[in-house]
Amino acid sequence: MNQPVKNGVMVYAEQEEGIVHPVSFELLGKGRELADRLNIELWSVLLGYRVRDKAETLIHYGADRVFLYDDQMLEEFDVVKYKHVLVELVREVAPQLFLIGATPLGRSLAPRIAAALNTGLTADCIDIQIDDRGEIVQIRPAFTGNIIAHIKTRSRPIMATVRYRVMKPLPRDNSRRGKIVERSPPKLPDTGLKFLGEVSTRSVNLAEADIIVSGGRGLKKKEDLNMLKELASLLGGVVGVSRPLVDDGWISKDHQVGFSGNTVKPKLYIACGVSGSPQHMAGMRDSEVIVAINIDRSAPIFRIADYGIVGDLYEVVPKLIEALKRLKENE
Ligand SMILES: Cc1cc2nc3c(=O)[nH]c(=O)nc-3n(C[C@H](O)[C@H](O)[C@H](O)COP(=O)(O)OP(=O)(O)OC[C@H]3O[C@@H](n4cnc5c(N)ncnc54)[C@H](O)[C@@H]3O)c2cc1C
């Protein structure tokens, strides 16, 4: 077997039920840029069962080489088994940099791998760059988003998780050629974990929504979220919230926008009764168009809003709903 060129950039290709998470393509886009600058190969690693065709896809999105572990034992995501396989591979091929999506799955996997390899992990990066000295710099918000930290790691490999939707995938190129290195998993420990079936699914996928209508503490009671739900559904969007509403148990954390919630990048973000704390804005400031509705004209949200409505959301939102209904009736 050909030994891989040492020290490539490695991207973990996350898949569930044969569907590759789009963050993996985003990481390949960034990984391609970094590997080209460092003049090394871009690698990807894919674990699962009956996922060979997905290895080809990873090449089409920029990988030079895909380490493929296609085995029935890896059909379900078992964090301990997956860690075991990845630690062994990383020890063998020694990538310079190992990137993993900061998804719920990636966030459970990455620290376990880093701990086993006795290396550092920079979580929740928003960018990775190469500085003038050719060193890898990991960039992430710190102190609840008030500063942007530039982090270099001494230990190897450098490991980072990267937020979803902060990087751009390359356009798919089906003519790209690369190498698929098929591997068998090592002897896996009996982890005691057993997949019993899915008990709940996420109620909403905020990170991928194109339209978000968000509510904050300007709402007086939980039931008033229904008004925002109605507006969101008329627009074909979903409901987001600021953190206090989640803390008060009004709605699940899947809906939280911000530093400790979801990072979102919709085409339209309507903030209703949200003041615009740094922690909230850290999660939505990259939205394409921001509309803010707030009774306080000095609310910080207006500083980043494209359209600001100074007014009571209990008057403005019903008017918007009415107007949209009229529009729909006339369609
Ligand atoms: C470590 C840490 C992490 C955090 N992570 C997050 C996070 O991920 N996401 C997040 O959102 N927060 C987060 N927070 C909390 C954050 O600091 C703020 O407390 C929170 O964002 C404020 O939410 P809000 O804007 O809804 O409430 P407020 O700041 O109380 O603002 C309510 C706004 O509603 C307006 N208003 C009131 N009545 C009306 C009305 N009738 N019509 C229109 N406007 C009205 C008010 O003028 C005000 O501007 C975090 C805090 C910490 C310490």
PDB file of N, CA and C and ligand atoms in Angstrom, residues 144 215-220 241-245 247 253 256-262 272-281 293-296 299-301 311-314, ligand 1:
ATOM      1  N   THR A 144     -17.217  35.857  25.572  1.00  0.00           N
ATOM      2  CA  THR A 144     -18.590  35.940  25.058  1.00  0.00           C
ATOM      3  C   THR A 144     -18.709  36.819  23.816  1.00  0.00           C
ATOM      4  N   GLY A 215     -37.680  36.325  18.818  1.00  0.00           N
ATOM      5  CA  GLY A 215     -38.304  37.051  19.923  1.00  0.00           C
ATOM      6  C   GLY A 215     -37.379  37.140  21.115  1.00  0.00           C
ATOM      7  N   GLY A 216     -37.496  38.259  21.833  1.00  0.00           N
ATOM      8  CA  GLY A 216     -36.688  38.441  23.036  1.00  0.00           C
ATOM      9  C   GLY A 216     -37.567  38.777  24.218  1.00  0.00           C
ATOM     10  N   ARG A 217     -36.940  39.351  25.235  1.00  0.00           N
ATOM     11  CA  ARG A 217     -37.659  39.641  26.475  1.00  0.00           C
ATOM     12  C   ARG A 217     -38.715  40.729  26.320  1.00  0.00           C
ATOM     13  N   GLY A 218     -38.795  41.301  25.133  1.00  0.00           N
ATOM     14  CA  GLY A 218     -39.889  42.228  24.848  1.00  0.00           C
ATOM     15  C   GLY A 218     -41.231  41.509  24.827  1.00  0.00           C
ATOM     16  N   LEU A 219     -41.194  40.182  24.699  1.00  0.00           N
ATOM     17  CA  LEU A 219     -42.439  39.395  24.757  1.00  0.00           C
ATOM     18  C   LEU A 219     -42.864  39.269  26.218  1.00  0.00           C
ATOM     19  N   LYS A 220     -44.160  39.425  26.445  1.00  0.00           N
ATOM     20  CA  LYS A 220     -44.632  39.445  27.844  1.00  0.00           C
ATOM     21  C   LYS A 220     -44.902  38.047  28.390  1.00  0.00           C
ATOM     22  N   VAL A 241     -35.033  32.689  19.215  1.00  0.00           N
ATOM     23  CA  VAL A 241     -35.239  33.469  20.449  1.00  0.00           C
ATOM     24  C   VAL A 241     -33.898  33.867  21.046  1.00  0.00           C
ATOM     25  N   SER A 242     -33.973  34.854  21.947  1.00  0.00           N
ATOM     26  CA  SER A 242     -32.791  35.173  22.752  1.00  0.00           C
ATOM     27  C   SER A 242     -32.754  34.198  23.934  1.00  0.00           C
ATOM     28  N   ARG A 243     -31.637  34.176  24.587  1.00  0.00           N
ATOM     29  CA  ARG A 243     -31.426  33.137  25.614  1.00  0.00           C
ATOM     30  C   ARG A 243     -32.388  33.179  26.809  1.00  0.00           C
ATOM     31  N   PRO A 244     -32.772  34.382  27.298  1.00  0.00           N
ATOM     32  CA  PRO A 244     -33.639  34.356  28.486  1.00  0.00           C
ATOM     33  C   PRO A 244     -34.913  33.550  28.275  1.00  0.00           C
ATOM     34  N   LEU A 245     -35.415  33.515  27.045  1.00  0.00           N
ATOM     35  CA  LEU A 245     -36.661  32.775  26.791  1.00  0.00           C
ATOM     36  C   LEU A 245     -36.441  31.269  26.921  1.00  0.00           C
ATOM     37  N   ASP A 247     -33.982  30.051  28.887  1.00  0.00           N
ATOM     38  CA  ASP A 247     -33.734  29.857  30.329  1.00  0.00           C
ATOM     39  C   ASP A 247     -35.047  29.781  31.108  1.00  0.00           C
ATOM     40  N   LYS A 253     -33.888  24.847  23.451  1.00  0.00           N
ATOM     41  CA  LYS A 253     -32.613  25.501  23.121  1.00  0.00           C
ATOM     42  C   LYS A 253     -32.292  25.459  21.622  1.00  0.00           C
ATOM     43  N   GLN A 256     -32.464  28.811  20.198  1.00  0.00           N
ATOM     44  CA  GLN A 256     -31.667  29.940  20.714  1.00  0.00           C
ATOM     45  C   GLN A 256     -30.633  30.423  19.706  1.00  0.00           C
ATOM     46  N   VAL A 257     -30.631  31.723  19.521  1.00  0.00           N
ATOM     47  CA  VAL A 257     -29.642  32.347  18.635  1.00  0.00           C
ATOM     48  C   VAL A 257     -28.591  33.008  19.512  1.00  0.00           C
ATOM     49  N   GLY A 258     -27.345  32.852  19.171  1.00  0.00           N
ATOM     50  CA  GLY A 258     -26.322  33.596  19.897  1.00  0.00           C
ATOM     51  C   GLY A 258     -25.106  32.785  20.238  1.00  0.00           C
ATOM     52  N   PHE A 259     -24.280  33.437  21.018  1.00  0.00           N
ATOM     53  CA  PHE A 259     -22.970  32.891  21.375  1.00  0.00           C
ATOM     54  C   PHE A 259     -23.060  31.480  21.937  1.00  0.00           C
ATOM     55  N   SER A 260     -23.987  31.266  22.856  1.00  0.00           N
ATOM     56  CA  SER A 260     -24.094  29.927  23.444  1.00  0.00           C
ATOM     57  C   SER A 260     -25.255  29.144  22.823  1.00  0.00           C
ATOM     58  N   GLY A 261     -25.771  29.643  21.700  1.00  0.00           N
ATOM     59  CA  GLY A 261     -26.830  28.935  20.984  1.00  0.00           C
ATOM     60  C   GLY A 261     -26.379  28.655  19.561  1.00  0.00           C
ATOM     61  N   ASN A 262     -27.234  29.000  18.608  1.00  0.00           N
ATOM     62  CA  ASN A 262     -26.913  28.750  17.193  1.00  0.00           C
ATOM     63  C   ASN A 262     -26.326  29.979  16.518  1.00  0.00           C
ATOM     64  N   CYS A 272     -37.597  40.810  17.226  1.00  0.00           N
ATOM     65  CA  CYS A 272     -38.730  41.477  17.865  1.00  0.00           C
ATOM     66  C   CYS A 272     -38.505  41.525  19.378  1.00  0.00           C
ATOM     67  N   GLY A 273     -38.323  42.709  19.885  1.00  0.00           N
ATOM     68  CA  GLY A 273     -38.119  42.846  21.332  1.00  0.00           C
ATOM     69  C   GLY A 273     -36.833  42.202  21.810  1.00  0.00           C
ATOM     70  N   VAL A 274     -35.816  42.299  20.977  1.00  0.00           N
ATOM     71  CA  VAL A 274     -34.474  41.793  21.317  1.00  0.00           C
ATOM     72  C   VAL A 274     -33.575  43.020  21.429  1.00  0.00           C
ATOM     73  N   SER A 275     -32.847  43.152  22.555  1.00  0.00           N
ATOM     74  CA  SER A 275     -32.065  44.383  22.738  1.00  0.00           C
ATOM     75  C   SER A 275     -30.808  44.423  21.871  1.00  0.00           C
ATOM     76  N   GLY A 276     -30.227  43.237  21.602  1.00  0.00           N
ATOM     77  CA  GLY A 276     -28.985  43.212  20.822  1.00  0.00           C
ATOM     78  C   GLY A 276     -27.770  43.171  21.721  1.00  0.00           C
ATOM     79  N   SER A 277     -27.765  42.208  22.657  1.00  0.00           N
ATOM     80  CA  SER A 277     -26.579  42.034  23.514  1.00  0.00           C
ATOM     81  C   SER A 277     -25.445  41.483  22.640  1.00  0.00           C
ATOM     82  N   PRO A 278     -24.185  41.693  23.066  1.00  0.00           N
ATOM     83  CA  PRO A 278     -23.070  41.134  22.276  1.00  0.00           C
ATOM     84  C   PRO A 278     -23.236  39.637  22.073  1.00  0.00           C
ATOM     85  N   GLN A 279     -23.766  38.955  23.096  1.00  0.00           N
ATOM     86  CA  GLN A 279     -23.907  37.496  22.991  1.00  0.00           C
ATOM     87  C   GLN A 279     -24.963  37.107  21.961  1.00  0.00           C
ATOM     88  N   HIS A 280     -26.011  37.896  21.838  1.00  0.00           N
ATOM     89  CA  HIS A 280     -27.037  37.595  20.836  1.00  0.00           C
ATOM     90  C   HIS A 280     -26.494  37.924  19.436  1.00  0.00           C
ATOM     91  N   MET A 281     -25.881  39.092  19.341  1.00  0.00           N
ATOM     92  CA  MET A 281     -25.415  39.534  18.011  1.00  0.00           C
ATOM     93  C   MET A 281     -24.300  38.639  17.468  1.00  0.00           C
ATOM     94  N   ILE A 293     -37.359  45.344  15.559  1.00  0.00           N
ATOM     95  CA  ILE A 293     -38.554  46.017  16.089  1.00  0.00           C
ATOM     96  C   ILE A 293     -38.333  46.172  17.590  1.00  0.00           C
ATOM     97  N   ASN A 294     -38.278  47.419  18.038  1.00  0.00           N
ATOM     98  CA  ASN A 294     -37.987  47.636  19.463  1.00  0.00           C
ATOM     99  C   ASN A 294     -38.564  48.981  19.895  1.00  0.00           C
ATOM    100  N   ILE A 295     -39.101  49.042  21.117  1.00  0.00           N
ATOM    101  CA  ILE A 295     -39.679  50.323  21.567  1.00  0.00           C
ATOM    102  C   ILE A 295     -38.600  51.336  21.949  1.00  0.00           C
ATOM    103  N   ASP A 296     -37.405  50.822  22.194  1.00  0.00           N
ATOM    104  CA  ASP A 296     -36.330  51.707  22.662  1.00  0.00           C
ATOM    105  C   ASP A 296     -35.413  52.062  21.489  1.00  0.00           C
ATOM    106  N   ALA A 299     -31.739  51.007  21.519  1.00  0.00           N
ATOM    107  CA  ALA A 299     -31.362  49.581  21.654  1.00  0.00           C
ATOM    108  C   ALA A 299     -30.212  49.255  20.688  1.00  0.00           C
ATOM    109  N   PRO A 300     -29.173  48.550  21.169  1.00  0.00           N
ATOM    110  CA  PRO A 300     -27.989  48.254  20.331  1.00  0.00           C
ATOM    111  C   PRO A 300     -28.317  47.508  19.038  1.00  0.00           C
ATOM    112  N   ILE A 301     -29.419  46.762  19.014  1.00  0.00           N
ATOM    113  CA  ILE A 301     -29.761  45.983  17.813  1.00  0.00           C
ATOM    114  C   ILE A 301     -29.901  46.904  16.594  1.00  0.00           C
ATOM    115  N   GLY A 311     -41.018  50.832  17.754  1.00  0.00           N
ATOM    116  CA  GLY A 311     -42.439  50.648  18.046  1.00  0.00           C
ATOM    117  C   GLY A 311     -42.670  49.420  18.884  1.00  0.00           C
ATOM    118  N   ASP A 312     -43.920  49.292  19.307  1.00  0.00           N
ATOM    119  CA  ASP A 312     -44.327  48.184  20.162  1.00  0.00           C
ATOM    120  C   ASP A 312     -44.561  46.949  19.287  1.00  0.00           C
ATOM    121  N   LEU A 313     -43.870  45.879  19.601  1.00  0.00           N
ATOM    122  CA  LEU A 313     -44.004  44.676  18.759  1.00  0.00           C
ATOM    123  C   LEU A 313     -45.440  44.168  18.748  1.00  0.00           C
ATOM    124  N   TYR A 314     -46.191  44.471  19.828  1.00  0.00           N
ATOM    125  CA  TYR A 314     -47.580  44.008  19.890  1.00  0.00           C
ATOM    126  C   TYR A 314     -48.479  44.781  18.911  1.00  0.00           C
TER     127      TYR A 314
HETATM  128  C1  LIG B   1     -21.934  33.448  28.836  1.00  0.00           C
HETATM  129  C2  LIG B   1     -23.188  34.035  28.279  1.00  0.00           C
HETATM  130  C3  LIG B   1     -23.691  33.539  27.113  1.00  0.00           C
HETATM  131  C4  LIG B   1     -24.866  34.080  26.586  1.00  0.00           C
HETATM  132  N1  LIG B   1     -25.343  33.566  25.408  1.00  0.00           N
HETATM  133  C5  LIG B   1     -26.438  34.134  24.866  1.00  0.00           C
HETATM  134  C6  LIG B   1     -26.937  33.660  23.609  1.00  0.00           C
HETATM  135  O1  LIG B   1     -26.434  32.694  22.999  1.00  0.00           O
HETATM  136  N2  LIG B   1     -28.011  34.264  23.073  1.00  0.00           N
HETATM  137  C7  LIG B   1     -28.646  35.339  23.695  1.00  0.00           C
HETATM  138  O2  LIG B   1     -29.632  35.851  23.147  1.00  0.00           O
HETATM  139  N3  LIG B   1     -28.196  35.768  24.885  1.00  0.00           N
HETATM  140  C8  LIG B   1     -27.133  35.202  25.484  1.00  0.00           C
HETATM  141  N4  LIG B   1     -26.708  35.631  26.691  1.00  0.00           N
HETATM  142  C9  LIG B   1     -27.573  36.597  27.421  1.00  0.00           C
HETATM  143  C10 LIG B   1     -27.332  38.046  26.994  1.00  0.00           C
HETATM  144  O3  LIG B   1     -26.288  38.602  27.748  1.00  0.00           O
HETATM  145  C11 LIG B   1     -28.593  38.882  27.191  1.00  0.00           C
HETATM  146  O4  LIG B   1     -29.005  38.817  28.528  1.00  0.00           O
HETATM  147  C12 LIG B   1     -29.769  38.480  26.312  1.00  0.00           C
HETATM  148  O5  LIG B   1     -29.365  38.363  24.970  1.00  0.00           O
HETATM  149  C13 LIG B   1     -30.871  39.528  26.396  1.00  0.00           C
HETATM  150  O6  LIG B   1     -32.013  39.053  25.755  1.00  0.00           O
HETATM  151  P1  LIG B   1     -33.118  40.056  25.203  1.00  0.00           P
HETATM  152  O7  LIG B   1     -32.516  40.966  24.195  1.00  0.00           O
HETATM  153  O8  LIG B   1     -34.263  39.236  24.800  1.00  0.00           O
HETATM  154  O9  LIG B   1     -33.562  40.817  26.531  1.00  0.00           O
HETATM  155  P2  LIG B   1     -33.330  42.316  26.988  1.00  0.00           P
HETATM  156  O10 LIG B   1     -31.886  42.664  26.931  1.00  0.00           O
HETATM  157  O11 LIG B   1     -34.026  42.461  28.289  1.00  0.00           O
HETATM  158  O12 LIG B   1     -34.065  43.175  25.883  1.00  0.00           O
HETATM  159  C14 LIG B   1     -35.451  43.223  25.706  1.00  0.00           C
HETATM  160  C15 LIG B   1     -35.712  44.289  24.665  1.00  0.00           C
HETATM  161  O13 LIG B   1     -37.074  44.302  24.348  1.00  0.00           O
HETATM  162  C16 LIG B   1     -37.484  45.649  24.160  1.00  0.00           C
HETATM  163  N5  LIG B   1     -38.931  45.700  24.381  1.00  0.00           N
HETATM  164  C17 LIG B   1     -39.610  45.583  25.531  1.00  0.00           C
HETATM  165  N6  LIG B   1     -40.951  45.619  25.321  1.00  0.00           N
HETATM  166  C18 LIG B   1     -41.112  45.740  23.971  1.00  0.00           C
HETATM  167  C19 LIG B   1     -42.242  45.819  23.125  1.00  0.00           C
HETATM  168  N7  LIG B   1     -43.483  45.745  23.605  1.00  0.00           N
HETATM  169  N8  LIG B   1     -42.029  45.974  21.799  1.00  0.00           N
HETATM  170  C20 LIG B   1     -40.790  46.034  21.276  1.00  0.00           C
HETATM  171  N9  LIG B   1     -39.671  45.957  22.039  1.00  0.00           N
HETATM  172  C21 LIG B   1     -39.817  45.800  23.372  1.00  0.00           C
HETATM  173  C22 LIG B   1     -36.678  46.438  25.160  1.00  0.00           C
HETATM  174  O14 LIG B   1     -36.564  47.796  24.748  1.00  0.00           O
HETATM  175  C23 LIG B   1     -35.342  45.702  25.115  1.00  0.00           C
HETATM  176  O15 LIG B   1     -34.460  46.277  24.180  1.00  0.00           O
HETATM  177  C24 LIG B   1     -25.538  35.117  27.237  1.00  0.00           C
HETATM  178  C25 LIG B   1     -25.005  35.626  28.425  1.00  0.00           C
HETATM  179  C26 LIG B   1     -23.856  35.093  28.935  1.00  0.00           C
HETATM  180  C27 LIG B   1     -23.299  35.653  30.202  1.00  0.00           C
END
